[in-house]
C-alpha positions as semicolon CSV with decimal commas, in nm:
position;residue;x (nm);y (nm);z (nm)
1;M;6,375;-8,924;11,006
2;L;6,597;-8,662;10,839
3;T;6,447;-8,316;10,826
4;L;6,572;-8,033;10,611
5;N;6,550;-7,665;10,680
6;K;6,429;-7,436;10,402
7;T;6,782;-7,298;10,376
8;D;6,907;-7,648;10,293
9;L;6,688;-7,643;9,981
10;I;6,820;-7,310;9,851
11;P;7,131;-7,359;9,637
12;T;7,427;-7,129;9,689
13;S;7,470;-7,106;9,313
14;F;7,339;-7,224;8,978
15;I;7,534;-7,359;8,684
16;L;7,436;-7,197;8,354
17;S;7,493;-7,462;8,088
18;G;7,468;-7,222;7,793
19;V;7,291;-7,352;7,482
20;P;7,192;-7,716;7,550
21;G;7,278;-7,951;7,266
22;L;7,520;-7,706;7,105
23;E;7,803;-7,719;7,358
24;D;8,061;-7,801;7,091
25;T;7,967;-7,499;6,878
26;Q;7,924;-7,242;7,156
27;L;8,259;-7,082;7,072
28;W;8,134;-7,007;6,722
29;I;7,799;-6,888;6,856
30;S;7,985;-6,639;7,073
31;F;8,122;-6,440;6,778
32;P;7,787;-6,307;6,649
33;F;7,685;-6,248;7,011
34;C;7,999;-6,044;7,074
35;S;7,972;-5,855;6,744
36;M;7,609;-5,761;6,805
37;Y;7,689;-5,653;7,161
38;V;7,971;-5,425;7,043
39;V;7,744;-5,272;6,777
40;A;7,468;-5,226;7,035
41;M;7,696;-5,055;7,287
42;V;7,865;-4,827;7,033
43;G;7,538;-4,741;6,858
44;N;7,333;-4,670;7,170
45;C;7,610;-4,483;7,351
46;G;7,659;-4,280;7,033
47;L;7,288;-4,195;7,023
48;L;7,292;-4,087;7,388
49;Y;7,594;-3,866;7,318
50;L;7,430;-3,703;7,016
51;I;7,100;-3,642;7,193
52;R;7,282;-3,495;7,493
53;Y;7,504;-3,252;7,305
54;E;7,323;-3,171;6,977
55;D;7,070;-2,889;7,008
56;A;6,890;-3,011;6,695
57;L;6,797;-3,330;6,882
58;H;6,652;-3,163;7,190
59;K;6,298;-3,261;7,098
60;P;6,043;-3,504;7,251
61;M;6,098;-3,773;6,988
62;Y;6,469;-3,789;7,066
63;Y;6,420;-3,780;7,442
64;F;6,209;-4,096;7,405
65;L;6,480;-4,240;7,180
66;A;6,735;-4,167;7,455
67;M;6,517;-4,365;7,699
68;L;6,509;-4,652;7,450
69;S;6,888;-4,643;7,405
70;F;6,952;-4,644;7,780
71;T;6,708;-4,933;7,823
72;D;6,879;-5,128;7,543
73;I;7,223;-5,078;7,700
74;V;7,110;-5,213;8,036
75;M;6,906;-5,494;7,881
76;C;7,184;-5,647;7,671
77;S;7,454;-5,576;7,932
78;S;7,254;-5,782;8,183
79;T;7,300;-6,099;7,977
80;V;7,570;-6,087;7,709
81;P;7,885;-6,049;7,927
82;K;7,786;-6,354;8,133
83;A;7,698;-6,550;7,819
84;L;8,040;-6,471;7,670
85;C;8,208;-6,586;7,993
86;I;8,023;-6,916;7,955
87;F;8,118;-6,954;7,587
88;W;8,481;-6,843;7,613
89;F;8,600;-6,930;7,964
90;H;8,345;-7,189;8,083
91;L;8,263;-6,969;8,383
92;K;7,920;-7,116;8,435
93;D;7,861;-7,055;8,806
94;I;7,628;-6,778;8,915
95;G;7,537;-6,715;9,279
96;F;7,174;-6,755;9,383
97;D;7,135;-6,389;9,480
98;E;7,329;-6,280;9,172
99;C;7,087;-6,487;8,965
100;L;6,790;-6,309;9,123
101;V;6,948;-5,969;9,054
102;Q;7,010;-6,061;8,690
103;M;6,651;-6,185;8,660
104;F;6,522;-5,857;8,805
105;F;6,721;-5,641;8,562
106;I;6,631;-5,851;8,259
107;H;6,257;-5,854;8,321
108;T;6,241;-5,493;8,443
109;F;6,414;-5,351;8,138
110;T;6,240;-5,574;7,885
111;G;5,918;-5,438;8,034
112;M;6,057;-5,085;8,010
113;E;6,154;-5,146;7,646
114;S;5,794;-5,229;7,568
115;G;5,674;-4,926;7,763
116;V;5,909;-4,686;7,584
117;L;5,798;-4,820;7,244
118;M;5,442;-4,748;7,353
119;L;5,537;-4,392;7,455
120;M;5,708;-4,343;7,119
121;A;5,388;-4,452;6,943
122;L;5,194;-4,190;7,139
123;D;5,462;-3,936;7,047
124;R;5,413;-4,011;6,677
125;Y;5,035;-3,986;6,722
126;V;5,063;-3,638;6,874
127;A;5,320;-3,528;6,612
128;I;5,100;-3,632;6,319
129;C;4,749;-3,565;6,451
130;Y;4,825;-3,248;6,652
131;P;5,139;-3,101;6,488
132;L;5,070;-2,741;6,595
133;R;5,033;-2,842;6,960
134;Y;5,315;-3,099;6,961
135;S;5,562;-2,901;7,172
136;T;5,296;-2,774;7,411
137;I;5,150;-3,122;7,474
138;L;5,478;-3,312;7,508
139;T;5,661;-3,083;7,746
140;N;5,983;-3,183;7,921
141;P;5,813;-3,229;8,262
142;L;5,551;-3,457;8,104
143;I;5,817;-3,662;7,926
144;T;6,005;-3,700;8,255
145;K;5,690;-3,810;8,438
146;V;5,581;-4,071;8,181
147;G;5,936;-4,205;8,155
148;L;5,959;-4,241;8,532
149;A;5,614;-4,401;8,545
150;T;5,719;-4,656;8,283
151;F;6,029;-4,744;8,484
152;L;5,837;-4,772;8,812
153;R;5,573;-4,988;8,646
154;G;5,841;-5,239;8,551
155;V;6,009;-5,229;8,892
156;L;5,688;-5,273;9,091
157;L;5,560;-5,557;8,874
158;I;5,892;-5,744;8,858
159;I;6,000;-5,720;9,224
160;P;5,752;-5,998;9,322
161;F;5,935;-6,232;9,080
162;T;6,238;-6,230;9,309
163;F;6,035;-6,308;9,620
164;L;5,827;-6,575;9,446
165;T;6,145;-6,741;9,320
166;K;6,334;-6,716;9,648
167;R;6,053;-6,878;9,850
168;L;6,072;-7,200;9,644
169;P;6,258;-7,514;9,759
170;Y;6,513;-7,639;9,506
171;C;6,580;-8,011;9,503
172;R;6,607;-8,086;9,129
173;G;6,970;-7,989;9,099
174;N;7,125;-7,655;9,019
175;I;7,201;-7,691;8,649
176;L;7,012;-7,421;8,458
177;P;6,986;-7,497;8,083
178;H;7,018;-7,134;7,978
179;T;7,267;-6,852;7,925
180;Y;7,097;-6,630;8,184
181;C;6,855;-6,651;8,476
182;D;6,502;-6,644;8,338
183;H;6,215;-6,647;8,586
184;M;6,039;-6,965;8,480
185;S;6,363;-7,146;8,388
186;V;6,479;-7,103;8,747
187;A;6,136;-7,189;8,891
188;K;6,131;-7,519;8,699
189;L;6,428;-7,637;8,906
190;S;6,207;-7,624;9,213
191;C;6,031;-7,924;9,359
192;G;5,765;-7,695;9,505
193;N;5,443;-7,557;9,360
194;V;5,528;-7,306;9,086
195;K;5,169;-7,241;8,980
196;V;5,173;-6,899;9,146
197;N;5,492;-6,812;8,958
198;A;5,343;-6,921;8,626
199;V;5,014;-6,736;8,680
200;Y;5,184;-6,419;8,799
201;G;5,430;-6,431;8,509
202;L;5,143;-6,457;8,262
203;M;4,959;-6,174;8,437
204;V;5,263;-5,945;8,418
205;A;5,310;-6,029;8,049
206;L;4,949;-5,930;7,983
207;L;4,964;-5,617;8,198
208;I;5,281;-5,490;8,034
209;G;5,287;-5,638;7,686
210;G;4,912;-5,653;7,635
211;F;4,854;-5,294;7,750
212;D;5,145;-5,157;7,545
213;I;5,043;-5,341;7,229
214;L;4,686;-5,215;7,272
215;C;4,811;-4,854;7,304
216;I;5,046;-4,894;7,005
217;T;4,766;-5,041;6,793
218;A;4,525;-4,763;6,891
219;S;4,789;-4,496;6,818
220;Y;4,869;-4,629;6,473
221;T;4,503;-4,678;6,390
222;M;4,443;-4,307;6,455
223;I;4,767;-4,216;6,274
224;L;4,657;-4,417;5,970
225;R;4,318;-4,246;5,965
226;A;4,484;-3,903;5,986
227;V;4,740;-3,982;5,715
228;V;4,485;-4,125;5,473
229;S;4,275;-3,810;5,508
230;L;4,564;-3,590;5,389
231;S;4,510;-3,454;5,039
232;S;4,876;-3,431;4,939
233;A;5,066;-3,744;4,843
234;D;5,391;-3,581;4,959
235;A;5,238;-3,505;5,299
236;R;5,123;-3,865;5,332
237;Q;5,469;-3,994;5,238
238;K;5,639;-3,763;5,488
239;A;5,399;-3,871;5,764
240;F;5,466;-4,238;5,694
241;N;5,842;-4,173;5,687
242;T;5,833;-4,021;6,037
243;C;5,690;-4,351;6,165
244;S;5,906;-4,595;5,967
245;A;6,194;-4,615;6,216
246;H;5,956;-4,671;6,507
247;I;5,766;-4,943;6,320
248;C;6,098;-5,121;6,253
249;A;6,185;-5,097;6,625
250;I;5,847;-5,253;6,712
251;V;5,905;-5,540;6,467
252;F;6,257;-5,608;6,600
253;S;6,135;-5,609;6,959
254;Y;5,800;-5,787;6,950
255;T;5,866;-6,054;6,684
256;P;6,124;-6,254;6,887
257;A;5,927;-6,172;7,204
258;F;5,610;-6,331;7,066
259;F;5,798;-6,633;6,935
260;S;5,972;-6,686;7,269
261;F;5,651;-6,636;7,467
262;F;5,433;-6,874;7,264
263;S;5,702;-7,137;7,202
264;H;5,763;-7,170;7,578
265;R;5,394;-7,228;7,641
266;F;5,280;-7,423;7,336
267;G;5,594;-7,562;7,170
268;E;5,792;-7,688;7,464
269;H;5,787;-8,049;7,341
270;T;5,815;-7,980;6,967
271;I;6,079;-7,707;6,948
272;P;6,439;-7,802;7,046
273;P;6,565;-7,642;7,370
274;S;6,858;-7,491;7,181
275;C;6,612;-7,300;6,962
276;H;6,434;-7,165;7,272
277;I;6,762;-7,041;7,419
278;I;6,889;-6,881;7,099
279;V;6,559;-6,700;7,036
280;A;6,549;-6,584;7,398
281;N;6,894;-6,431;7,352
282;I;6,799;-6,277;7,017
283;Y;6,500;-6,119;7,192
284;L;6,738;-5,939;7,429
285;L;7,013;-5,862;7,176
286;L;6,846;-5,786;6,842
287;P;6,656;-5,468;6,941
288;P;6,961;-5,301;7,106
289;T;7,168;-5,384;6,798
290;M;6,921;-5,275;6,532
291;N;6,751;-4,973;6,693
292;P;7,048;-4,731;6,662
293;I;7,114;-4,854;6,307
294;V;6,752;-4,807;6,201
295;Y;6,720;-4,463;6,358
296;G;7,059;-4,359;6,222
297;V;6,964;-4,462;5,868
298;K;6,602;-4,346;5,861
299;T;6,619;-4,023;6,065
300;K;6,768;-3,731;5,870
301;Q;6,845;-3,520;6,176
302;I;7,055;-3,798;6,331
303;R;7,234;-3,861;6,002
304;D;7,316;-3,492;5,965
305;C;7,442;-3,471;6,324
306;V;7,668;-3,772;6,272
307;I;7,805;-3,624;5,947
308;R;7,871;-3,288;6,114
309;L;8,036;-3,460;6,410
310;L;8,262;-3,670;6,188
311;S;8,351;-3,372;5,967
312;G;8,431;-3,157;6,270
313;S;8,174;-2,891;6,184
314;K;8,057;-2,670;6,471
315;D;7,742;-2,554;6,297
316;T;7,442;-2,606;6,524
317;K;7,185;-2,560;6,255
318;S;6,861;-2,749;6,312
319;Y;6,760;-2,996;6,045
320;S;6,419;-3,124;5,951
321;M;6,319;-3,487;5,930
């Protein structure tokens, strides 16, 4: 009787097929992907540059925005270059260990994206409900600590994904119907028991997404109560305006995330696989593309800094929102 070692059931590489069912149109799909990636990289790198060198942006709100921009750069860079290689050059192979590394970066930084949005909601809560104590509450050491804690939370919760995936035997082929290595997409190629993977994946989603959404909801509930109690209509309008960019960032991030999450669990047999893959890519690409645009349009200080930079002005005057 032929016996196989565990190493015989671990593929040396996977083949990423891209968008199943749309192979003939993948070249055309690549152009919006590439355009959005360029916009995301230019926009987020531009924000990081402005926040680093403009004194007017050395404030807690913009430090959190810098965290979001860095997270967005890593998040989309973990997937889009490989997807473009698949679409343009048919370079579909990805090594098993390389696949695990990509999986780790994708899930870690999507979790960090959610965490930073939660921190930004708390920042808006402090700014609106405790404006006189804003700078004393959100000090630079505190911002550093909560940012590091958010990153470590993602790392510690996602590291088990790699071990849970690597322990599985793979005997259902090595063709992965995706543009990147997603945890459960890889696990489904296994002929072993993936129940632990599925349960742990759901638990992590609840621990990260559920906790962050709860904190965001609580923050905006208290913000709404504080804003409604203001006597001046202008004050209420200004308070709402300070939150508008962040609310847009939440919508761009969580809307495709919710669709992808629920469609994978409840619409697997009714929604075409191509739709799953496209939405999964939008989930990783839309927030990095739109966040710098939204903050650039809706935040007066950033607009003024960009105008001064483009005009060559050296004035370091601070601007108000």
